[in-house]
C-alpha positions as a Markdown table, in Angstrom:
| # | Residue | x | y | z |
|---|---|---|---|---|
| 1 | Glu | 0.0 | -0.2 | 0.0 |
| 2 | Gly | 3.0 | 2.3 | 0.7 |
| 3 | Glu | 4.4 | 1.7 | -2.7 |
| 4 | Arg | 1.1 | 2.5 | -4.3 |
| 5 | Gly | 0.8 | 5.6 | -2.4 |
| 6 | Glu | 4.4 | 6.8 | -3.5 |
| 7 | Glu | 3.4 | 5.9 | -7.3 |
| 8 | Glu | 0.2 | 7.9 | -7.1 |
| 9 | Ala | 2.2 | 10.8 | -5.5 |
| 10 | Arg | 4.8 | 10.6 | -8.2 |
| 11 | Gly | 2.3 | 10.4 | -10.9 |
| 12 | Gln | 0.6 | 13.6 | -9.3 |
| 13 | Arg | 3.9 | 15.5 | -9.2 |
| 14 | Asn | 4.5 | 14.5 | -13.0 |
| 15 | Lys | 1.0 | 15.4 | -14.0 |
| 16 | Thr | 1.3 | 18.6 | -12.2 |
| 17 | Ala | 4.7 | 19.4 | -14.1 |
| 18 | Arg | 3.3 | 18.5 | -17.4 |
| 19 | Glu | 0.3 | 20.6 | -16.7 |
| 20 | Lys | 2.6 | 23.5 | -15.7 |
| 21 | Arg | 4.5 | 23.1 | -19.1 |
| 22 | Glu | 1.3 | 23.1 | -20.8 |
| 23 | Asp | 0.1 | 26.3 | -19.4 |
| 24 | Lys | 3.3 | 27.9 | -20.1 |
| 25 | Glu | 2.9 | 26.9 | -23.7 |
| 26 | Thr | -0.6 | 28.3 | -23.8 |
| 27 | Ile | 0.7 | 31.7 | -22.5 |
| 28 | Arg | 3.4 | 31.8 | -24.8 |
| 29 | Arg | 0.7 | 31.1 | -27.6 |
| 30 | Ala | -1.5 | 33.7 | -26.3 |
| 31 | Trp | 1.0 | 36.6 | -26.7 |
| 32 | Arg | 1.1 | 38.0 | -30.3 |
| 33 | Ile | 3.6 | 41.0 | -30.6 |
| 34 | Val | 3.6 | 42.6 | -34.1 |
| 35 | Phe | 6.6 | 45.1 | -35.2 |
| 36 | Ser | 5.7 | 47.4 | -38.1 |
| 37 | Gly | 9.3 | 48.9 | -38.9 |
| 38 | Asp | 9.4 | 52.1 | -41.0 |
| 39 | Thr | 6.0 | 52.2 | -43.0 |
| 40 | Arg | 3.1 | 53.9 | -44.2 |
| 41 | Pro | -0.2 | 52.8 | -42.5 |
| 42 | Cys | -1.4 | 49.8 | -44.7 |
| 43 | Ala | -3.9 | 46.9 | -44.6 |
| 44 | Gln | -1.3 | 44.2 | -44.2 |
| 45 | Thr | -0.2 | 45.8 | -40.9 |
| 46 | Ile | -3.8 | 46.0 | -39.9 |
| 47 | Ser | -4.3 | 42.4 | -40.8 |
| 48 | Asn | -1.3 | 41.0 | -39.2 |
| 49 | Ala | -1.9 | 43.0 | -35.9 |
| 50 | Phe | -5.5 | 41.9 | -35.6 |
| 51 | Glu | -6.1 | 41.5 | -31.9 |
| 52 | Ala | -2.4 | 41.2 | -31.1 |
| 53 | Ser | -1.3 | 41.6 | -27.7 |
| 54 | Leu | 1.2 | 44.4 | -28.6 |
| 55 | Leu | 1.9 | 46.6 | -31.8 |
| 56 | Thr | 5.1 | 48.2 | -32.0 |
| 57 | His | 4.4 | 50.9 | -34.6 |
| 58 | Glu | 6.7 | 53.8 | -35.7 |
| 59 | Ala | 5.2 | 57.2 | -35.3 |
| 60 | Thr | 8.0 | 59.6 | -36.7 |
| 61 | Leu | 5.8 | 62.6 | -37.0 |
| 62 | Glu | 3.2 | 64.6 | -35.2 |
| 63 | Glu | -0.4 | 64.7 | -36.4 |
| 64 | Gly | -0.9 | 67.3 | -39.0 |
| 65 | Lys | 2.2 | 66.1 | -40.8 |
| 66 | Glu | 0.7 | 63.5 | -42.9 |
| 67 | Ala | 1.9 | 64.8 | -46.1 |
| 68 | Glu | 5.6 | 65.0 | -44.8 |
| 69 | Ala | 5.0 | 61.6 | -43.5 |
| 70 | Ala | 3.9 | 60.2 | -46.9 |
| 71 | Ala | 6.6 | 61.8 | -48.9 |
| 72 | Lys | 9.2 | 60.2 | -46.4 |
| 73 | Lys | 7.4 | 56.8 | -45.9 |
| 74 | His | 6.6 | 57.0 | -42.3 |
| 75 | Ser | 3.9 | 57.5 | -40.1 |
| 76 | Thr | 2.4 | 60.2 | -37.9 |
| 77 | Val | 1.4 | 59.3 | -34.4 |
| 78 | Gly | -2.3 | 59.6 | -35.4 |
| 79 | Glu | -1.8 | 57.3 | -38.5 |
| 80 | Ala | -0.1 | 54.7 | -36.3 |
| 81 | Leu | -2.9 | 55.1 | -33.7 |
| 82 | Ser | -5.4 | 54.5 | -36.2 |
| 83 | Val | -3.8 | 51.4 | -37.4 |
| 84 | Ser | -3.8 | 50.2 | -33.7 |
| 85 | Glu | -7.6 | 50.9 | -33.6 |
| 86 | Lys | -8.3 | 49.1 | -36.7 |
| 87 | Ala | -6.4 | 46.1 | -35.6 |
| 88 | Arg | -8.1 | 46.2 | -32.2 |
| 89 | Thr | -4.8 | 45.6 | -30.4 |
| 90 | Tyr | -4.4 | 45.3 | -26.5 |
| 91 | Arg | -1.6 | 47.9 | -26.6 |
| 92 | Thr | 0.3 | 49.8 | -29.0 |
| 93 | Met | 4.0 | 51.0 | -28.3 |
| 94 | Leu | 4.8 | 54.1 | -30.4 |
| 95 | Thr | 8.5 | 54.6 | -31.5 |
| 96 | His | 11.0 | 55.9 | -33.9 |
| 97 | Phe | 10.2 | 59.5 | -33.2 |
| 98 | Ser | 12.1 | 62.5 | -35.3 |
| 99 | Ala | 15.0 | 64.1 | -33.9 |
| 100 | Arg | 13.0 | 67.3 | -34.2 |
| 101 | Tyr | 11.2 | 66.3 | -31.0 |
| 102 | Ser | 13.0 | 66.8 | -27.4 |
| 103 | Gly | 11.1 | 63.4 | -26.7 |
| 104 | Phe | 8.3 | 62.4 | -28.7 |
| 105 | Pro | 5.1 | 64.0 | -30.4 |
| 106 | Glu | 2.3 | 64.5 | -28.1 |
| 107 | Phe | -1.0 | 62.4 | -28.3 |
| 108 | Asp | -4.2 | 62.6 | -26.5 |
| 109 | Ala | -3.8 | 59.7 | -23.9 |
| 110 | Arg | -7.4 | 60.0 | -22.9 |
| 111 | Arg | -8.6 | 59.5 | -26.7 |
| 112 | His | -5.9 | 56.6 | -27.0 |
| 113 | Pro | -5.9 | 54.9 | -23.5 |
| 114 | Arg | -4.2 | 51.7 | -25.0 |
| 115 | Ala | -1.1 | 53.6 | -26.4 |
| 116 | Ala | 2.5 | 53.8 | -24.8 |
| 117 | Val | 5.8 | 55.1 | -26.1 |
| 118 | Ala | 9.2 | 53.6 | -26.2 |
| 119 | Val | 12.4 | 55.4 | -26.1 |
| 120 | Asp | 15.7 | 53.9 | -27.2 |
| 121 | Phe | 17.2 | 51.2 | -24.9 |
| 122 | Met | 13.8 | 51.1 | -23.3 |
| 123 | Thr | 12.7 | 47.5 | -22.1 |
| 124 | Thr | 9.7 | 46.1 | -20.8 |
| 125 | Asp | 8.1 | 42.7 | -19.5 |
| 126 | Leu | 4.9 | 41.6 | -21.1 |
| 127 | Val | 3.2 | 41.1 | -18.1 |
| 128 | Asp | 3.5 | 45.0 | -17.5 |
| 129 | Leu | 1.7 | 45.9 | -20.8 |
| 130 | Ala | -1.5 | 47.1 | -18.9 |
| 131 | Leu | 0.8 | 49.8 | -17.1 |
| 132 | Leu | 2.6 | 51.0 | -20.0 |
| 133 | Pro | 0.1 | 53.9 | -21.0 |
| 134 | Ala | 0.5 | 55.7 | -17.7 |
| 135 | Val | 4.1 | 56.0 | -18.3 |
| 136 | Ala | 3.8 | 58.4 | -21.4 |
| 137 | Ala | 3.3 | 61.6 | -19.6 |
| 138 | Pro | 5.9 | 61.2 | -17.0 |
| 139 | Leu | 8.5 | 60.1 | -19.4 |
| 140 | Gln | 8.0 | 63.0 | -21.8 |
| 141 | Leu | 8.5 | 65.4 | -18.6 |
| 142 | Leu | 11.8 | 63.3 | -17.7 |
| 143 | Ile | 12.9 | 63.6 | -21.3 |
| 144 | Glu | 12.4 | 67.4 | -21.4 |
| 145 | Phe | 13.9 | 68.0 | -18.0 |
| 146 | Val | 17.1 | 66.2 | -19.2 |
| 147 | Ala | 17.2 | 67.8 | -22.5 |
| 148 | Gly | 16.8 | 71.2 | -20.7 |
| 149 | Asn | 19.9 | 70.1 | -18.5 |
| 150 | Gly | 17.5 | 70.6 | -15.4 |
| 151 | Gln | 15.6 | 73.6 | -16.6 |
| 152 | Lys | 11.9 | 74.1 | -16.7 |
| 153 | Ala | 10.3 | 71.3 | -18.8 |
| 154 | Gly | 7.0 | 72.2 | -17.8 |
| 155 | Arg | 3.5 | 71.5 | -19.2 |
| 156 | Gly | 0.9 | 72.9 | -16.8 |
| 157 | Glu | 0.8 | 71.8 | -13.2 |
| 158 | Asn | 3.4 | 69.2 | -13.8 |
| 159 | Glu | 6.3 | 71.5 | -14.3 |
| 160 | Met | 9.6 | 70.4 | -12.9 |
| 161 | Asp | 12.5 | 73.1 | -11.8 |
| 162 | Ser | 15.9 | 72.2 | -10.9 |
| 163 | Asp | 15.0 | 73.3 | -7.5 |
| 164 | Asp | 12.3 | 71.0 | -7.2 |
| 165 | Glu | 12.8 | 68.0 | -4.6 |
């Protein structure tokens, strides 16, 4: 009877390990990440990104610069966000901003609550996707503060001075 109990316990441990592996495989299959690269908005990107966990899309220029973006074969922030909305992605990471911006072009986070921004060398864990949109405004302030060598980098009430603590 003791041996039988040990066999059952071993079988249960093996079953649990197998179930854990299956769970990990299910989670891996569940994440879908799409990277657009330098591109104009297109149906293929929308199709590939449909209901993806994360779409990383270049947003070189601010809204209102569509003609310039088209001429340079890039996308504006608005165009990238439109692709994301049509594709119904969970999160969109905007990247590849023109050097003309001290940080990144502004966008209305209230209108685009699923959008986030990335900067060079930034890393993130996929489990933190839910938090990414909340980082955009503080990240912009930090970039402006650093670009201004500690001088005012403000927007409204969130202004930062080198004297602030």
